[in-house]
């Protein structure tokens, strides 16, 4: 039971943060790998070849570049959250007791997301490229006295990917590409856990923190079909990536009871296997005139892979699972339309709209991931003051559908004087309204 106490904390915190941050819809997947693409809502992600960011969007597109180029930039995300009707309870078996605390909201700090790509056409058929970017990332940092602190008050997860890529163009119509991704993930998660020897006193709660990391390999494939010069179709597949996240659990006991009676409960090893799902993106770019081109795209993520959290003891591989939780994620879609207008030889104007649907269900939405379906409105511009240099700028406004969190979880505690183990149940419910502003800038230099 002591192992279960620690592993439950690890499982729910790490798995929720990792998968939420990678959710294509309604979570915290990072789409900001191209500011030029951000301007038209990434509607032409797989089919519109603007610069070296096509290394990420569709590796087949590198063969359509006329010369080597380097693109680097970043997007600053400013997220605002409002929390209403927040309530929390703890139940030790005699009925729920209200938990006192605050619900200030705005728990996602502003974050700069950088990227850099290089693409090098060797000849008219063959091209190589390389990219470094952040495909996933999540951070929520509630105030110290957050009313839902027993469910989760801090989540940070970072993924950095490096991607060597090659593409080959068979003729004027067909091109293919492939890339290998090396992905490094690390994170830190915290919550307040009811003291197993004094669960009635909130001031005796343990400050539980988990740190873990791992790396994994994946790949992506792309194809571009251009039946006529004015029409381009693009299709990209990004593989699943498997991780075995390992790390340690550390808890601080302000009362000293756990440290005195069962110090082994304050430091533990833990292990959790995660598999992030496949992603498919399809888009079309249509050149309507010399100045105007329109784009439309759709993305699908196989989030039904994330059906449960299953934690095992690395020191007891043949034993039963330490904990099991149903997640019930659904496959998610996102759709985008956008356009670009070449105002003159130096200035291009862009705009786009994206609809991003959540994979989460109302039953399992948590305080760490209080998100829902999204609408994203984007504008942007590309300025080319000289032939070998382009500066791109973009702004996006994201608004989520108002959503509600109704969350419950249990921990094991000792009944004083009996040596028996029973459960304490913590609940948290609140209404959330989230919005975000994204400000992007990038530079492309052509050699």
XYZ file of C-alpha atoms in Angstrom:
447
model
C 0.000 0.000 0.000
C 2.922 2.325 0.615
C 4.146 1.791 -2.936
C 0.640 2.453 -4.210
C 0.561 5.811 -2.442
C 3.618 7.032 -4.318
C 2.824 5.462 -7.687
C -0.662 6.940 -7.849
C 0.862 10.394 -7.506
C 3.369 9.641 -10.266
C 0.891 8.039 -12.653
C -1.795 10.672 -12.707
C 0.577 13.635 -12.648
C 3.087 12.500 -15.271
C 0.651 10.799 -17.626
C -1.860 13.625 -17.558
C 0.776 16.248 -18.236
C 2.575 14.309 -20.941
C -0.473 13.385 -22.922
C -2.249 16.676 -22.426
C 0.659 18.635 -23.689
C 0.705 16.513 -26.808
C -2.994 16.590 -27.584
C -3.614 17.942 -31.049
C -6.947 19.416 -29.992
C -8.020 20.898 -26.695
C -4.689 20.289 -25.032
C -1.264 21.903 -25.246
C 0.347 20.568 -28.383
C 2.680 23.154 -29.838
C 1.858 24.053 -33.437
C 4.310 26.954 -33.586
C 7.051 25.604 -35.854
C 6.509 28.217 -38.589
C 5.573 31.887 -38.331
C 4.904 32.128 -42.066
C 2.475 29.210 -41.652
C 1.005 30.730 -38.489
C -0.155 33.719 -40.539
C -2.617 31.569 -42.508
C -3.525 29.297 -39.597
C -1.240 26.470 -40.805
C -3.903 25.710 -43.406
C -1.276 24.747 -45.994
C 1.083 22.986 -43.620
C 1.705 20.011 -45.932
C 1.335 21.715 -49.311
C 2.547 25.328 -49.185
C 6.313 25.677 -49.626
C 7.430 29.088 -48.345
C 10.755 28.521 -46.616
C 12.850 26.014 -44.673
C 10.060 25.392 -42.121
C 8.713 22.905 -44.675
C 11.250 20.513 -43.075
C 8.648 20.125 -40.333
C 5.495 20.708 -42.369
C 6.238 18.188 -45.133
C 9.767 16.911 -45.838
C 8.813 16.277 -49.477
C 8.531 20.035 -49.965
C 12.275 20.652 -49.644
C 12.690 19.546 -53.261
C 10.531 22.486 -54.355
C 12.918 25.077 -52.888
C 15.166 26.774 -55.424
C 18.192 27.227 -53.137
C 19.578 26.571 -49.672
C 18.007 28.560 -46.873
C 17.965 28.940 -43.119
C 14.807 29.864 -41.202
C 14.785 30.668 -37.482
C 12.272 32.344 -35.225
C 9.794 31.871 -32.432
C 6.313 32.534 -31.138
C 5.477 34.022 -27.759
C 2.300 32.577 -26.244
C 0.328 34.543 -23.659
C -2.475 32.433 -22.140
C -5.309 33.859 -20.040
C -7.642 31.670 -17.962
C -10.673 32.567 -15.875
C -11.922 30.190 -13.171
C -15.425 30.415 -11.747
C -17.449 28.383 -9.224
C -14.383 26.538 -7.927
C -15.014 24.049 -5.129
C -12.962 21.263 -3.563
C -13.587 18.644 -0.883
C -11.821 15.836 0.948
C -13.624 12.767 2.248
C -12.035 10.517 4.886
C -14.993 8.157 4.998
C -17.324 10.283 7.122
C -18.516 12.577 4.325
C -16.906 15.334 2.231
C -15.256 18.268 3.996
C -14.781 21.547 2.055
C -11.217 22.567 1.215
C -10.443 26.258 1.597
C -8.373 28.033 -1.026
C -8.234 30.442 -3.950
C -8.879 30.156 -7.699
C -7.162 33.144 -9.286
C -6.745 31.631 -12.783
C -4.103 32.735 -15.330
C -2.018 29.754 -14.304
C -0.163 29.379 -17.626
C 2.952 31.596 -17.748
C 3.940 33.347 -20.949
C 6.306 31.215 -23.009
C 8.595 31.769 -25.996
C 8.722 28.778 -28.373
C 11.781 28.878 -30.669
C 12.651 26.855 -33.776
C 15.322 26.652 -36.487
C 15.413 24.828 -39.837
C 17.900 24.445 -42.659
C 17.085 23.091 -46.130
C 19.654 22.419 -48.847
C 18.647 21.398 -52.381
C 21.554 19.413 -53.842
C 20.136 19.413 -57.363
C 16.722 19.544 -59.025
C 15.742 16.172 -57.516
C 17.529 15.723 -54.182
C 17.420 17.864 -51.032
C 18.536 17.506 -47.430
C 17.371 19.364 -44.336
C 17.589 19.579 -40.571
C 15.380 21.074 -37.885
C 15.373 21.719 -34.151
C 12.021 22.589 -32.600
C 9.624 22.028 -29.706
C 6.680 19.857 -30.804
C 5.104 19.550 -27.348
C 5.155 21.608 -24.171
C 2.944 22.379 -21.222
C 3.103 24.486 -18.106
C 0.452 25.279 -15.523
C 1.437 26.998 -12.291
C -1.427 27.659 -9.881
C -1.009 29.869 -6.835
C 0.257 28.330 -3.583
C -3.192 28.294 -1.949
C -5.028 26.943 -5.003
C -8.253 25.283 -3.909
C -7.607 22.295 -6.187
C -4.038 21.763 -4.966
C -4.772 18.168 -3.927
C -5.453 17.323 -7.587
C -2.491 19.212 -9.090
C -1.005 22.680 -8.751
C 2.084 22.642 -11.015
C 2.786 20.938 -14.324
C 5.747 21.500 -16.613
C 6.713 19.309 -19.539
C 9.184 20.099 -22.318
C 9.991 18.198 -25.502
C 12.836 19.158 -27.847
C 13.176 17.395 -31.201
C 16.002 17.188 -33.729
C 15.089 16.047 -37.247
C 17.432 15.196 -40.157
C 15.427 14.972 -43.383
C 15.781 14.000 -47.045
C 13.485 14.453 -50.030
C 13.485 13.357 -53.667
C 11.545 14.864 -56.559
C 10.754 12.351 -59.288
C 9.373 14.853 -61.792
C 7.406 18.103 -61.973
C 4.434 16.440 -60.242
C 5.674 14.064 -57.537
C 8.012 14.425 -54.586
C 8.547 12.310 -51.461
C 10.377 12.954 -48.209
C 11.289 11.310 -44.914
C 12.763 12.386 -41.610
C 13.945 10.754 -38.399
C 13.176 12.509 -35.128
C 15.126 12.279 -31.909
C 12.928 13.514 -29.071
C 14.012 14.444 -25.560
C 11.343 14.907 -22.869
C 11.617 16.092 -19.282
C 9.093 17.389 -16.787
C 8.275 18.368 -13.241
C 4.929 17.984 -11.526
C 3.614 18.874 -8.107
C 0.537 18.547 -5.941
C -0.385 18.603 -2.272
C -1.076 15.111 -0.902
C -3.086 14.399 2.238
C -0.707 13.386 5.018
C -1.204 9.610 5.448
C -0.925 9.911 9.237
C -2.841 13.181 9.646
C -5.221 13.578 6.683
C -7.636 15.858 8.557
C -5.196 18.780 8.815
C -4.538 20.531 5.457
C -1.469 22.253 6.920
C 0.130 18.807 7.262
C -0.259 17.980 3.560
C 2.818 16.654 1.790
C 4.346 18.784 -0.951
C 4.796 16.034 -3.555
C 7.043 16.619 -6.558
C 7.974 14.342 -9.455
C 10.746 14.768 -12.003
C 11.240 12.426 -14.928
C 12.839 12.251 -18.354
C 13.427 10.003 -21.325
C 14.175 10.083 -25.026
C 12.600 8.348 -27.991
C 12.853 7.987 -31.738
C 10.194 8.586 -34.345
C 9.867 9.381 -38.023
C 7.771 11.341 -40.478
C 6.898 10.759 -44.119
C 5.592 13.178 -46.699
C 4.423 13.297 -50.289
C 3.568 16.216 -52.565
C 1.535 15.935 -55.760
C 1.321 18.895 -58.129
C -0.948 17.910 -61.049
C -0.701 21.426 -62.506
C 1.554 24.307 -61.455
C -1.374 26.113 -59.789
C -2.486 23.198 -57.562
C -0.471 21.418 -54.875
C -1.594 18.550 -52.639
C 0.410 17.561 -49.568
C 0.145 14.596 -47.199
C 2.285 14.059 -44.089
C 2.452 11.223 -41.567
C 4.148 11.601 -38.186
C 4.747 8.368 -36.307
C 3.958 7.435 -32.747
C 6.827 7.805 -30.267
C 7.284 5.445 -27.324
C 8.784 6.565 -24.027
C 9.548 4.868 -20.744
C 9.487 7.811 -18.407
C 11.631 7.215 -15.322
C 12.421 9.464 -12.436
C 11.879 9.981 -8.761
C 9.160 11.037 -6.377
C 10.070 13.401 -3.541
C 7.745 14.687 -0.851
C 8.261 17.266 1.880
C 6.436 16.605 5.157
C 5.889 19.791 7.209
C 4.592 17.793 10.198
C 7.549 15.387 10.398
C 5.211 12.442 10.996
C 5.916 10.602 7.762
C 9.635 11.223 8.064
C 9.547 9.711 11.525
C 7.173 6.777 10.968
C 7.634 5.797 7.318
C 10.462 7.815 5.685
C 10.516 5.464 2.689
C 7.250 7.062 1.581
C 8.997 10.369 0.884
C 11.424 9.152 -1.810
C 10.624 6.572 -4.478
C 11.486 5.419 -7.980
C 8.711 5.042 -10.534
C 8.154 4.088 -14.164
C 5.437 4.801 -16.686
C 5.264 3.710 -20.340
C 3.838 6.310 -22.708
C 3.078 6.066 -26.416
C 2.189 9.269 -28.237
C -0.125 8.739 -31.192
C 0.198 8.997 -34.954
C -0.682 12.255 -36.712
C -1.805 12.694 -40.322
C -2.035 16.075 -42.037
C -3.487 16.737 -45.482
C -3.673 20.112 -47.191
C -4.174 21.728 -50.588
C -2.762 24.990 -51.915
C -4.443 26.633 -54.908
C -2.882 29.547 -56.775
C -5.941 31.575 -57.723
C -4.036 34.340 -59.540
C -0.559 35.826 -59.704
C -1.210 37.522 -56.362
C -3.674 35.296 -54.472
C -3.401 31.721 -53.229
C -5.811 29.862 -50.956
C -5.156 26.918 -48.651
C -7.196 24.340 -46.730
C -6.081 21.509 -44.493
C -7.120 18.841 -42.005
C -5.203 16.999 -39.273
C -6.123 13.739 -37.534
C -4.556 12.327 -34.372
C -5.066 8.770 -33.176
C -5.718 9.733 -29.565
C -7.748 6.586 -28.933
C -4.362 5.017 -28.144
C -4.498 6.871 -24.834
C -7.200 4.843 -23.141
C -5.660 4.216 -19.737
C -2.842 4.951 -17.318
C -1.057 1.810 -16.166
C 1.872 2.119 -13.761
C 4.259 -0.702 -12.857
C 6.906 -1.040 -10.178
C 10.313 -1.167 -11.911
C 11.533 -3.347 -9.059
C 8.669 -5.811 -9.487
C 8.192 -6.216 -13.224
C 6.096 -9.392 -12.892
C 3.774 -7.960 -10.283
C 0.305 -6.513 -10.879
C -0.096 -2.871 -11.924
C 0.472 -0.377 -9.147
C -2.453 1.716 -10.311
C -4.898 1.851 -13.199
C -6.974 4.782 -14.444
C -9.317 5.067 -17.403
C -8.707 8.102 -19.672
C -11.008 7.467 -22.638
C -9.392 9.860 -25.137
C -10.996 10.055 -28.585
C -9.408 10.519 -31.999
C -9.220 14.270 -32.701
C -9.567 16.412 -35.827
C -8.489 19.952 -36.651
C -9.449 21.930 -39.769
C -7.990 25.129 -41.199
C -8.556 27.505 -44.122
C -6.352 30.434 -45.060
C -4.925 32.581 -47.772
C -1.993 34.715 -48.846
C -2.120 37.864 -50.976
C 1.032 39.238 -52.602
C 0.469 42.957 -52.256
C 3.678 43.818 -54.129
C 7.075 42.292 -54.773
C 8.136 42.871 -51.172
C 5.009 42.361 -49.032
C 2.711 39.332 -48.639
C -0.403 39.474 -46.412
C -1.900 36.369 -44.775
C -4.971 35.294 -42.784
C -6.471 32.023 -41.581
C -9.012 30.327 -39.311
C -8.561 27.011 -37.476
C -11.095 24.770 -35.709
C -9.379 22.463 -33.227
C -11.445 19.736 -31.520
C -10.578 18.220 -28.162
C -9.835 14.531 -27.539
C -10.744 14.794 -23.852
C -14.089 13.841 -22.366
C -16.109 15.742 -19.788
C -15.782 12.824 -17.378
C -11.966 12.806 -17.238
C -11.011 16.478 -17.779
C -8.576 17.605 -15.053
C -7.223 20.725 -13.357
C -3.909 20.134 -15.128
C -5.604 20.154 -18.558
C -8.742 22.309 -18.340
C -9.150 22.736 -22.107
C -11.865 22.178 -24.708
C -12.598 22.814 -28.395
C -10.711 25.764 -29.874
C -11.144 28.422 -32.527
C -8.003 30.192 -33.726
C -7.947 33.385 -35.826
C -4.618 34.368 -37.409
C -3.135 37.166 -39.469
C 0.404 37.650 -40.734
C 2.757 39.271 -43.192
C 5.978 38.460 -44.984
C 8.369 41.264 -45.912
C 11.203 40.646 -48.381
C 13.366 43.783 -48.463
C 15.982 41.983 -50.587
C 15.994 38.798 -52.630
C 17.837 36.666 -50.081
C 16.085 37.868 -46.909
C 12.495 37.590 -45.660
C 11.038 38.664 -42.324
C 7.735 37.087 -41.288
C 5.363 38.241 -38.552
C 2.101 36.743 -37.298
C -0.549 37.155 -34.613
C -3.069 34.515 -33.501
C -6.019 34.758 -31.151
C -7.196 31.479 -29.633
C -10.472 31.122 -27.780
C -11.739 27.923 -26.200
C -15.275 26.850 -25.530
C -16.166 27.319 -21.874
C -15.634 24.037 -20.092
C -16.032 22.413 -16.704
C -13.720 20.272 -14.625
C -15.235 17.660 -12.295
C -12.306 15.687 -10.986
C -11.907 13.056 -8.283
C -8.961 10.998 -7.058
C -8.016 8.870 -4.074
C -4.972 8.371 -1.866
C -4.248 5.793 0.814
C -3.900 6.893 4.453
C -3.382 5.212 7.807
C -6.095 5.367 10.434
C -4.306 6.629 13.587
C -4.119 4.054 16.356
C -5.342 1.132 14.219
C -2.648 0.483 11.631
C -5.389 0.038 9.042
C -5.282 1.621 5.604
C -8.262 3.421 4.169
C -8.798 5.911 1.388
C -9.119 9.672 1.296
C -11.021 11.026 -1.707
C -10.283 14.503 -3.056
C -12.583 16.307 -5.482
C -12.309 19.530 -7.465
C -14.864 21.210 -9.713
C -14.765 24.545 -11.527
C -15.789 26.331 -14.712
C -12.953 27.431 -17.024
C -12.726 29.922 -19.870
C -9.384 29.987 -21.689
C -7.945 32.230 -24.375
C -4.467 32.848 -25.752
C -2.520 35.345 -27.855
C 0.404 34.252 -30.033
C 2.992 36.720 -31.383
C 5.441 35.273 -33.906
C 8.503 36.499 -35.802
C 10.987 34.656 -37.996
C 13.851 35.343 -40.388
C 14.691 33.426 -43.549
C 18.059 33.826 -45.253
C 18.643 32.277 -48.673
C 22.165 31.356 -49.758
